[in-house]
Amino acid sequence: MPVAVRVIPCLDVDAGRVVKGVNFVGLRDAGDPVELARRYDAEGADELTFLDITASSAGRETTYDIVRRTAEQVFIPLTVGGGVRSVGDVDALLRAGADKVGVNTAAIARPSLLAEIAERFGRQVLVLSVDARRVPAGERPTPSGFEVTTHGGRQGTGIDALDWAARAADLGAGEILLNSMDADGTRDGFDLELIRLVRAVVSVPVIASGGAGKAEDFAPAVAAGADAVLAASVFHFATVSIGEVKAELASHGVTVR
């Protein structure tokens, strides 16, 4: 029996509200995270991802409160990321009701954090979020042409995105949340080349993120190697429903729940 492809709405949370912009700029309000989470659960989402996009230490308690309230309302797996810097942060989010925890910037600074989290909680809890972009012309290229970025795609690291994904999986990441920073919020479709390249170097599940604009955009991402497809604005602003995405995937022979 083939494993079903998961359809995952993403809630980018800033100061307790869901927001969405293009390439993380020009953010506009998309609603209350708990209300949206309840709606997506009812519509048939397979999982939910929460990303605290301005996760400052001052805002952490807001996030824990939202996670607690959401976990009480929904019965699908909940992944929470943003500002996770330690095993203690993971523990606190799991206690608040998260099922999985996303790690990004802190792992770039200290890769051993991935091994510490996987060892303590199991790799099924650990999602590595990779914010990848094509290296702009004139900048020092990476072997694959894609590099890992931080600060919402605004700062390059010089780290090759494929090398980082492969290393992270070896260290204990259970899934790779692959965000195309070039495609984010553009609604021009997923970055299929990026998905194919990362799929070729990791055996763990790959979640494709960034660029969904219509129901027809999702099947090509699965064909390129994604095990799950994630989107935000097309769901928040009711451009496309989760049911429509699943029907479109099924029409291409993709197994969905």
PDB file of C-alpha atoms in Angstrom:
ATOM      1  CA  MET A   1       0.000   0.000   0.000  1.00  0.00           C
ATOM      2  CA  PRO A   2       1.633   3.279  -1.021  1.00  0.00           C
ATOM      3  CA  VAL A   3       2.114   5.882   1.680  1.00  0.00           C
ATOM      4  CA  ALA A   4      -0.448   8.673   1.367  1.00  0.00           C
ATOM      5  CA  VAL A   5       0.858  12.112   0.444  1.00  0.00           C
ATOM      6  CA  ARG A   6       0.071  14.595   3.205  1.00  0.00           C
ATOM      7  CA  VAL A   7      -1.521  17.997   2.572  1.00  0.00           C
ATOM      8  CA  ILE A   8      -0.368  20.475   5.209  1.00  0.00           C
ATOM      9  CA  PRO A   9      -1.578  24.044   5.743  1.00  0.00           C
ATOM     10  CA  CYS A  10       1.091  26.308   7.234  1.00  0.00           C
ATOM     11  CA  LEU A  11       0.284  29.024   9.735  1.00  0.00           C
ATOM     12  CA  ASP A  12       2.955  31.746   9.798  1.00  0.00           C
ATOM     13  CA  VAL A  13       2.311  33.382  13.160  1.00  0.00           C
ATOM     14  CA  ASP A  14       3.447  36.881  14.168  1.00  0.00           C
ATOM     15  CA  ALA A  15       2.401  38.328  17.530  1.00  0.00           C
ATOM     16  CA  GLY A  16      -0.422  35.811  17.860  1.00  0.00           C
ATOM     17  CA  ARG A  17      -1.946  36.314  14.389  1.00  0.00           C
ATOM     18  CA  VAL A  18      -1.534  34.386  11.145  1.00  0.00           C
ATOM     19  CA  VAL A  19       0.167  36.517   8.481  1.00  0.00           C
ATOM     20  CA  LYS A  20       1.250  36.009   4.892  1.00  0.00           C
ATOM     21  CA  GLY A  21       3.390  38.006   2.482  1.00  0.00           C
ATOM     22  CA  VAL A  22       5.545  37.484  -0.600  1.00  0.00           C
ATOM     23  CA  ASN A  23       9.102  36.340   0.150  1.00  0.00           C
ATOM     24  CA  PHE A  24       8.305  37.137   3.806  1.00  0.00           C
ATOM     25  CA  VAL A  25       7.759  40.834   2.999  1.00  0.00           C
ATOM     26  CA  GLY A  26       4.529  42.877   2.935  1.00  0.00           C
ATOM     27  CA  LEU A  27       2.788  40.741   5.546  1.00  0.00           C
ATOM     28  CA  ARG A  28      -0.983  40.907   5.785  1.00  0.00           C
ATOM     29  CA  ASP A  29      -3.287  39.512   8.433  1.00  0.00           C
ATOM     30  CA  ALA A  30      -4.853  36.149   7.622  1.00  0.00           C
ATOM     31  CA  GLY A  31      -6.738  35.471  10.844  1.00  0.00           C
ATOM     32  CA  ASP A  32      -6.690  33.810  14.228  1.00  0.00           C
ATOM     33  CA  PRO A  33      -4.453  30.714  14.307  1.00  0.00           C
ATOM     34  CA  VAL A  34      -6.736  28.648  16.515  1.00  0.00           C
ATOM     35  CA  GLU A  35      -9.772  29.388  14.312  1.00  0.00           C
ATOM     36  CA  LEU A  36      -7.851  28.583  11.130  1.00  0.00           C
ATOM     37  CA  ALA A  37      -6.479  25.391  12.653  1.00  0.00           C
ATOM     38  CA  ARG A  38      -9.991  24.258  13.572  1.00  0.00           C
ATOM     39  CA  ARG A  39     -11.189  25.015  10.038  1.00  0.00           C
ATOM     40  CA  TYR A  40      -8.349  23.068   8.417  1.00  0.00           C
ATOM     41  CA  ASP A  41      -8.889  20.089  10.698  1.00  0.00           C
ATOM     42  CA  ALA A  42     -12.554  20.028   9.637  1.00  0.00           C
ATOM     43  CA  GLU A  43     -11.607  20.382   5.954  1.00  0.00           C
ATOM     44  CA  GLY A  44      -9.397  17.300   6.022  1.00  0.00           C
ATOM     45  CA  ALA A  45      -5.852  18.610   6.502  1.00  0.00           C
ATOM     46  CA  ASP A  46      -3.457  15.767   7.349  1.00  0.00           C
ATOM     47  CA  GLU A  47      -1.213  17.869   9.563  1.00  0.00           C
ATOM     48  CA  LEU A  48      -0.705  21.483  10.581  1.00  0.00           C
ATOM     49  CA  THR A  49       2.527  23.450  10.702  1.00  0.00           C
ATOM     50  CA  PHE A  50       2.938  26.547  12.877  1.00  0.00           C
ATOM     51  CA  LEU A  51       5.915  28.811  12.233  1.00  0.00           C
ATOM     52  CA  ASP A  52       6.525  31.690  14.622  1.00  0.00           C
ATOM     53  CA  ILE A  53       8.205  33.911  12.039  1.00  0.00           C
ATOM     54  CA  THR A  54       9.357  36.583  14.474  1.00  0.00           C
ATOM     55  CA  ALA A  55      10.224  34.248  17.307  1.00  0.00           C
ATOM     56  CA  SER A  56      11.886  36.551  19.770  1.00  0.00           C
ATOM     57  CA  SER A  57      12.399  35.398  23.325  1.00  0.00           C
ATOM     58  CA  ALA A  58       9.771  37.968  24.372  1.00  0.00           C
ATOM     59  CA  GLY A  59       7.151  36.317  22.188  1.00  0.00           C
ATOM     60  CA  ARG A  60       7.692  32.699  23.166  1.00  0.00           C
ATOM     61  CA  GLU A  61       4.939  32.551  25.764  1.00  0.00           C
ATOM     62  CA  THR A  62       2.457  33.742  23.141  1.00  0.00           C
ATOM     63  CA  THR A  63       3.451  30.779  21.011  1.00  0.00           C
ATOM     64  CA  TYR A  64       3.067  28.261  23.843  1.00  0.00           C
ATOM     65  CA  ASP A  65      -0.409  29.605  24.566  1.00  0.00           C
ATOM     66  CA  ILE A  66      -1.434  29.312  20.886  1.00  0.00           C
ATOM     67  CA  VAL A  67      -0.019  25.789  20.695  1.00  0.00           C
ATOM     68  CA  ARG A  68      -1.908  24.763  23.825  1.00  0.00           C
ATOM     69  CA  ARG A  69      -5.195  26.203  22.562  1.00  0.00           C
ATOM     70  CA  THR A  70      -4.749  24.695  19.100  1.00  0.00           C
ATOM     71  CA  ALA A  71      -3.815  21.251  20.412  1.00  0.00           C
ATOM     72  CA  GLU A  72      -7.075  21.245  22.388  1.00  0.00           C
ATOM     73  CA  GLN A  73      -9.077  21.939  19.211  1.00  0.00           C
ATOM     74  CA  VAL A  74      -7.506  19.720  16.563  1.00  0.00           C
ATOM     75  CA  PHE A  75      -6.810  16.012  16.293  1.00  0.00           C
ATOM     76  CA  ILE A  76      -4.160  15.978  13.569  1.00  0.00           C
ATOM     77  CA  PRO A  77      -0.374  16.182  14.060  1.00  0.00           C
ATOM     78  CA  LEU A  78       0.916  19.657  14.861  1.00  0.00           C
ATOM     79  CA  THR A  79       4.454  20.784  13.970  1.00  0.00           C
ATOM     80  CA  VAL A  80       5.725  23.966  15.603  1.00  0.00           C
ATOM     81  CA  GLY A  81       8.842  25.907  14.621  1.00  0.00           C
ATOM     82  CA  GLY A  82      10.429  29.283  15.175  1.00  0.00           C
ATOM     83  CA  GLY A  83      12.951  30.241  17.825  1.00  0.00           C
ATOM     84  CA  VAL A  84      13.789  26.659  18.819  1.00  0.00           C
ATOM     85  CA  ARG A  85      17.339  26.793  20.139  1.00  0.00           C
ATOM     86  CA  SER A  86      17.666  23.962  22.640  1.00  0.00           C
ATOM     87  CA  VAL A  87      16.443  20.575  23.806  1.00  0.00           C
ATOM     88  CA  GLY A  88      14.577  22.494  26.520  1.00  0.00           C
ATOM     89  CA  ASP A  89      12.643  24.483  23.909  1.00  0.00           C
ATOM     90  CA  VAL A  90      11.604  21.228  22.212  1.00  0.00           C
ATOM     91  CA  ASP A  91      10.511  19.767  25.534  1.00  0.00           C
ATOM     92  CA  ALA A  92       8.393  22.847  26.307  1.00  0.00           C
ATOM     93  CA  LEU A  93       6.667  22.784  22.900  1.00  0.00           C
ATOM     94  CA  LEU A  94       5.922  19.058  23.147  1.00  0.00           C
ATOM     95  CA  ARG A  95       4.458  19.602  26.615  1.00  0.00           C
ATOM     96  CA  ALA A  96       2.325  22.426  25.192  1.00  0.00           C
ATOM     97  CA  GLY A  97       0.830  19.999  22.684  1.00  0.00           C
ATOM     98  CA  ALA A  98       3.118  19.970  19.626  1.00  0.00           C
ATOM     99  CA  ASP A  99       3.681  16.562  18.025  1.00  0.00           C
ATOM    100  CA  LYS A 100       6.759  17.604  16.045  1.00  0.00           C
ATOM    101  CA  VAL A 101       9.155  20.526  16.298  1.00  0.00           C
ATOM    102  CA  GLY A 102      10.801  22.426  13.468  1.00  0.00           C
ATOM    103  CA  VAL A 103      14.378  23.627  13.806  1.00  0.00           C
ATOM    104  CA  ASN A 104      16.170  26.003  11.454  1.00  0.00           C
ATOM    105  CA  THR A 105      18.636  28.761  12.361  1.00  0.00           C
ATOM    106  CA  ALA A 106      19.904  27.232  15.609  1.00  0.00           C
ATOM    107  CA  ALA A 107      20.849  24.011  13.805  1.00  0.00           C
ATOM    108  CA  ILE A 108      22.839  25.959  11.224  1.00  0.00           C
ATOM    109  CA  ALA A 109      24.789  27.605  14.047  1.00  0.00           C
ATOM    110  CA  ARG A 110      25.207  24.315  15.936  1.00  0.00           C
ATOM    111  CA  PRO A 111      24.435  21.167  13.926  1.00  0.00           C
ATOM    112  CA  SER A 112      24.928  18.900  16.949  1.00  0.00           C
ATOM    113  CA  LEU A 113      21.599  20.266  18.239  1.00  0.00           C
ATOM    114  CA  LEU A 114      19.879  17.950  15.728  1.00  0.00           C
ATOM    115  CA  ALA A 115      21.562  14.875  17.180  1.00  0.00           C
ATOM    116  CA  GLU A 116      20.719  15.993  20.731  1.00  0.00           C
ATOM    117  CA  ILE A 117      17.015  16.416  19.906  1.00  0.00           C
ATOM    118  CA  ALA A 118      16.786  13.133  17.974  1.00  0.00           C
ATOM    119  CA  GLU A 119      18.560  11.234  20.751  1.00  0.00           C
ATOM    120  CA  ARG A 120      16.272  12.559  23.462  1.00  0.00           C
ATOM    121  CA  PHE A 121      12.885  12.579  21.724  1.00  0.00           C
ATOM    122  CA  GLY A 122      13.319  10.351  18.642  1.00  0.00           C
ATOM    123  CA  ARG A 123      13.853  11.482  15.078  1.00  0.00           C
ATOM    124  CA  GLN A 124      10.111  11.318  14.333  1.00  0.00           C
ATOM    125  CA  VAL A 125       9.749  14.516  16.412  1.00  0.00           C
ATOM    126  CA  LEU A 126      12.431  16.469  14.527  1.00  0.00           C
ATOM    127  CA  VAL A 127      11.699  18.444  11.364  1.00  0.00           C
ATOM    128  CA  LEU A 128      14.566  20.403   9.820  1.00  0.00           C
ATOM    129  CA  SER A 129      13.337  23.510   8.056  1.00  0.00           C
ATOM    130  CA  VAL A 130      15.608  24.431   5.132  1.00  0.00           C
ATOM    131  CA  ASP A 131      15.088  27.900   3.643  1.00  0.00           C
ATOM    132  CA  ALA A 132      16.831  27.503   0.290  1.00  0.00           C
ATOM    133  CA  ARG A 133      17.339  29.952  -2.559  1.00  0.00           C
ATOM    134  CA  ARG A 134      19.165  29.989  -5.841  1.00  0.00           C
ATOM    135  CA  VAL A 135      22.500  31.722  -5.398  1.00  0.00           C
ATOM    136  CA  PRO A 136      22.129  35.161  -7.048  1.00  0.00           C
ATOM    137  CA  ALA A 137      24.388  36.021  -9.969  1.00  0.00           C
ATOM    138  CA  GLY A 138      27.575  37.641  -8.806  1.00  0.00           C
ATOM    139  CA  GLU A 139      27.637  35.838  -5.469  1.00  0.00           C
ATOM    140  CA  ARG A 140      29.921  32.926  -4.696  1.00  0.00           C
ATOM    141  CA  PRO A 141      28.178  29.808  -6.028  1.00  0.00           C
ATOM    142  CA  THR A 142      27.543  26.603  -4.100  1.00  0.00           C
ATOM    143  CA  PRO A 143      28.032  23.178  -5.752  1.00  0.00           C
ATOM    144  CA  SER A 144      24.289  22.699  -6.361  1.00  0.00           C
ATOM    145  CA  GLY A 145      23.500  26.343  -7.109  1.00  0.00           C
ATOM    146  CA  PHE A 146      21.199  26.477  -4.056  1.00  0.00           C
ATOM    147  CA  GLU A 147      22.191  27.837  -0.671  1.00  0.00           C
ATOM    148  CA  VAL A 148      20.693  27.828   2.806  1.00  0.00           C
ATOM    149  CA  THR A 149      19.433  31.214   4.000  1.00  0.00           C
ATOM    150  CA  THR A 150      18.397  32.665   7.344  1.00  0.00           C
ATOM    151  CA  HIS A 151      16.253  35.624   8.442  1.00  0.00           C
ATOM    152  CA  GLY A 152      13.366  34.802   6.127  1.00  0.00           C
ATOM    153  CA  GLY A 153      15.603  34.318   3.114  1.00  0.00           C
ATOM    154  CA  ARG A 154      17.310  37.681   3.475  1.00  0.00           C
ATOM    155  CA  GLN A 155      20.732  36.418   4.543  1.00  0.00           C
ATOM    156  CA  GLY A 156      22.762  33.859   2.633  1.00  0.00           C
ATOM    157  CA  THR A 157      24.975  31.438   4.549  1.00  0.00           C
ATOM    158  CA  GLY A 158      27.157  30.084   1.756  1.00  0.00           C
ATOM    159  CA  ILE A 159      26.086  26.572   2.852  1.00  0.00           C
ATOM    160  CA  ASP A 160      25.008  24.299   0.017  1.00  0.00           C
ATOM    161  CA  ALA A 161      21.331  23.374   0.517  1.00  0.00           C
ATOM    162  CA  LEU A 162      21.784  19.773  -0.650  1.00  0.00           C
ATOM    163  CA  ASP A 163      24.814  19.168   1.540  1.00  0.00           C
ATOM    164  CA  TRP A 164      22.961  20.587   4.537  1.00  0.00           C
ATOM    165  CA  ALA A 165      19.833  18.481   3.978  1.00  0.00           C
ATOM    166  CA  ALA A 166      21.887  15.300   3.669  1.00  0.00           C
ATOM    167  CA  ARG A 167      23.992  16.102   6.738  1.00  0.00           C
ATOM    168  CA  ALA A 168      20.917  16.966   8.802  1.00  0.00           C
ATOM    169  CA  ALA A 169      19.250  13.664   7.901  1.00  0.00           C
ATOM    170  CA  ASP A 170      22.409  11.846   8.979  1.00  0.00           C
ATOM    171  CA  LEU A 171      22.386  13.757  12.282  1.00  0.00           C
ATOM    172  CA  GLY A 172      18.816  12.742  13.059  1.00  0.00           C
ATOM    173  CA  ALA A 173      16.318  14.960  11.239  1.00  0.00           C
ATOM    174  CA  GLY A 174      13.203  12.870  10.638  1.00  0.00           C
ATOM    175  CA  GLU A 175      11.827  15.100   7.876  1.00  0.00           C
ATOM    176  CA  ILE A 176      13.032  17.975   5.703  1.00  0.00           C
ATOM    177  CA  LEU A 177      10.680  20.935   5.340  1.00  0.00           C
ATOM    178  CA  LEU A 178      12.032  22.367   2.118  1.00  0.00           C
ATOM    179  CA  ASN A 179      11.110  26.024   1.668  1.00  0.00           C
ATOM    180  CA  SER A 180      11.878  27.655  -1.670  1.00  0.00           C
ATOM    181  CA  MET A 181      12.556  31.273  -0.734  1.00  0.00           C
ATOM    182  CA  ASP A 182      12.447  32.271  -4.417  1.00  0.00           C
ATOM    183  CA  ALA A 183       8.935  30.854  -4.800  1.00  0.00           C
ATOM    184  CA  ASP A 184       7.541  31.792  -1.368  1.00  0.00           C
ATOM    185  CA  GLY A 185       4.226  33.591  -1.676  1.00  0.00           C
ATOM    186  CA  THR A 186       4.563  34.067  -5.455  1.00  0.00           C
ATOM    187  CA  ARG A 187       1.874  31.469  -6.319  1.00  0.00           C
ATOM    188  CA  ASP A 188       3.906  30.538  -9.410  1.00  0.00           C
ATOM    189  CA  GLY A 189       4.260  26.861  -8.456  1.00  0.00           C
ATOM    190  CA  PHE A 190       6.748  24.861  -6.402  1.00  0.00           C
ATOM    191  CA  ASP A 191      10.471  24.845  -7.240  1.00  0.00           C
ATOM    192  CA  LEU A 192      10.546  21.404  -8.854  1.00  0.00           C
ATOM    193  CA  GLU A 193      14.280  21.401  -9.511  1.00  0.00           C
ATOM    194  CA  LEU A 194      15.017  22.046  -5.840  1.00  0.00           C
ATOM    195  CA  ILE A 195      12.653  19.243  -4.758  1.00  0.00           C
ATOM    196  CA  ARG A 196      14.245  16.762  -7.192  1.00  0.00           C
ATOM    197  CA  LEU A 197      17.766  17.606  -6.081  1.00  0.00           C
ATOM    198  CA  VAL A 198      17.025  17.248  -2.357  1.00  0.00           C
ATOM    199  CA  ARG A 199      14.984  14.070  -2.911  1.00  0.00           C
ATOM    200  CA  ALA A 200      18.056  12.518  -4.551  1.00  0.00           C
ATOM    201  CA  VAL A 201      20.274  13.025  -1.487  1.00  0.00           C
ATOM    202  CA  VAL A 202      17.969  12.156   1.457  1.00  0.00           C
ATOM    203  CA  SER A 203      15.869   9.106   2.309  1.00  0.00           C
ATOM    204  CA  VAL A 204      13.717  10.855   4.936  1.00  0.00           C
ATOM    205  CA  PRO A 205      10.390  12.459   3.928  1.00  0.00           C
ATOM    206  CA  VAL A 206      10.567  15.794   2.080  1.00  0.00           C
ATOM    207  CA  ILE A 207       7.829  18.390   2.604  1.00  0.00           C
ATOM    208  CA  ALA A 208       7.616  20.790  -0.355  1.00  0.00           C
ATOM    209  CA  SER A 209       6.897  24.405   0.565  1.00  0.00           C
ATOM    210  CA  GLY A 210       6.738  27.700  -1.287  1.00  0.00           C
ATOM    211  CA  GLY A 211       4.932  28.728  -4.442  1.00  0.00           C
ATOM    212  CA  ALA A 212       1.554  26.973  -4.439  1.00  0.00           C
ATOM    213  CA  GLY A 213      -0.971  29.061  -6.373  1.00  0.00           C
ATOM    214  CA  LYS A 214      -3.608  26.622  -7.629  1.00  0.00           C
ATOM    215  CA  ALA A 215      -4.695  23.019  -7.189  1.00  0.00           C
ATOM    216  CA  GLU A 216      -2.741  21.970 -10.293  1.00  0.00           C
ATOM    217  CA  ASP A 217       0.577  23.024  -8.689  1.00  0.00           C
ATOM    218  CA  PHE A 218       0.626  20.202  -6.131  1.00  0.00           C
ATOM    219  CA  ALA A 219       0.873  17.030  -8.254  1.00  0.00           C
ATOM    220  CA  PRO A 220       4.108  18.145 -10.004  1.00  0.00           C
ATOM    221  CA  ALA A 221       5.719  18.631  -6.571  1.00  0.00           C
ATOM    222  CA  VAL A 222       4.824  15.049  -5.654  1.00  0.00           C
ATOM    223  CA  ALA A 223       6.114  13.806  -9.012  1.00  0.00           C
ATOM    224  CA  ALA A 224       9.389  15.627  -8.280  1.00  0.00           C
ATOM    225  CA  GLY A 225       9.754  13.663  -5.039  1.00  0.00           C
ATOM    226  CA  ALA A 226       7.778  15.390  -2.286  1.00  0.00           C
ATOM    227  CA  ASP A 227       6.180  13.160   0.356  1.00  0.00           C
ATOM    228  CA  ALA A 228       4.022  16.023   1.609  1.00  0.00           C
ATOM    229  CA  VAL A 229       2.910  19.380   0.208  1.00  0.00           C
ATOM    230  CA  LEU A 230       2.593  22.500   2.322  1.00  0.00           C
ATOM    231  CA  ALA A 231       0.909  25.796   1.515  1.00  0.00           C
ATOM    232  CA  ALA A 232      -0.286  28.894   3.303  1.00  0.00           C
ATOM    233  CA  SER A 233      -1.884  31.797   1.470  1.00  0.00           C
ATOM    234  CA  VAL A 234      -3.885  29.718  -1.044  1.00  0.00           C
ATOM    235  CA  PHE A 235      -5.613  28.032   1.889  1.00  0.00           C
ATOM    236  CA  HIS A 236      -5.900  31.085   4.168  1.00  0.00           C
ATOM    237  CA  PHE A 237      -7.545  33.255   1.522  1.00  0.00           C
ATOM    238  CA  ALA A 238      -9.698  30.384   0.173  1.00  0.00           C
ATOM    239  CA  THR A 239      -8.123  30.387  -3.303  1.00  0.00           C
ATOM    240  CA  VAL A 240      -8.018  26.601  -3.113  1.00  0.00           C
ATOM    241  CA  SER A 241      -9.515  24.192  -0.585  1.00  0.00           C
ATOM    242  CA  ILE A 242      -7.763  21.180   0.904  1.00  0.00           C
ATOM    243  CA  GLY A 243     -10.451  18.991  -0.675  1.00  0.00           C
ATOM    244  CA  GLU A 244      -9.714  20.418  -4.120  1.00  0.00           C
ATOM    245  CA  VAL A 245      -5.991  19.738  -3.686  1.00  0.00           C
ATOM    246  CA  LYS A 246      -6.654  16.143  -2.639  1.00  0.00           C
ATOM    247  CA  ALA A 247      -9.039  15.598  -5.549  1.00  0.00           C
ATOM    248  CA  GLU A 248      -6.470  16.990  -7.997  1.00  0.00           C
ATOM    249  CA  LEU A 249      -3.736  14.765  -6.538  1.00  0.00           C
ATOM    250  CA  ALA A 250      -6.001  11.713  -6.705  1.00  0.00           C
ATOM    251  CA  SER A 251      -6.783  12.466 -10.342  1.00  0.00           C
ATOM    252  CA  HIS A 252      -3.035  12.077 -11.019  1.00  0.00           C
ATOM    253  CA  GLY A 253      -2.938   8.697  -9.285  1.00  0.00           C
ATOM    254  CA  VAL A 254      -1.475  10.067  -6.056  1.00  0.00           C
ATOM    255  CA  THR A 255      -2.625   8.261  -2.900  1.00  0.00           C
ATOM    256  CA  VAL A 256      -4.205  10.713  -0.439  1.00  0.00           C
ATOM    257  CA  ARG A 257      -6.002  10.212   2.861  1.00  0.00           C
TER     258      ARG A 257
END
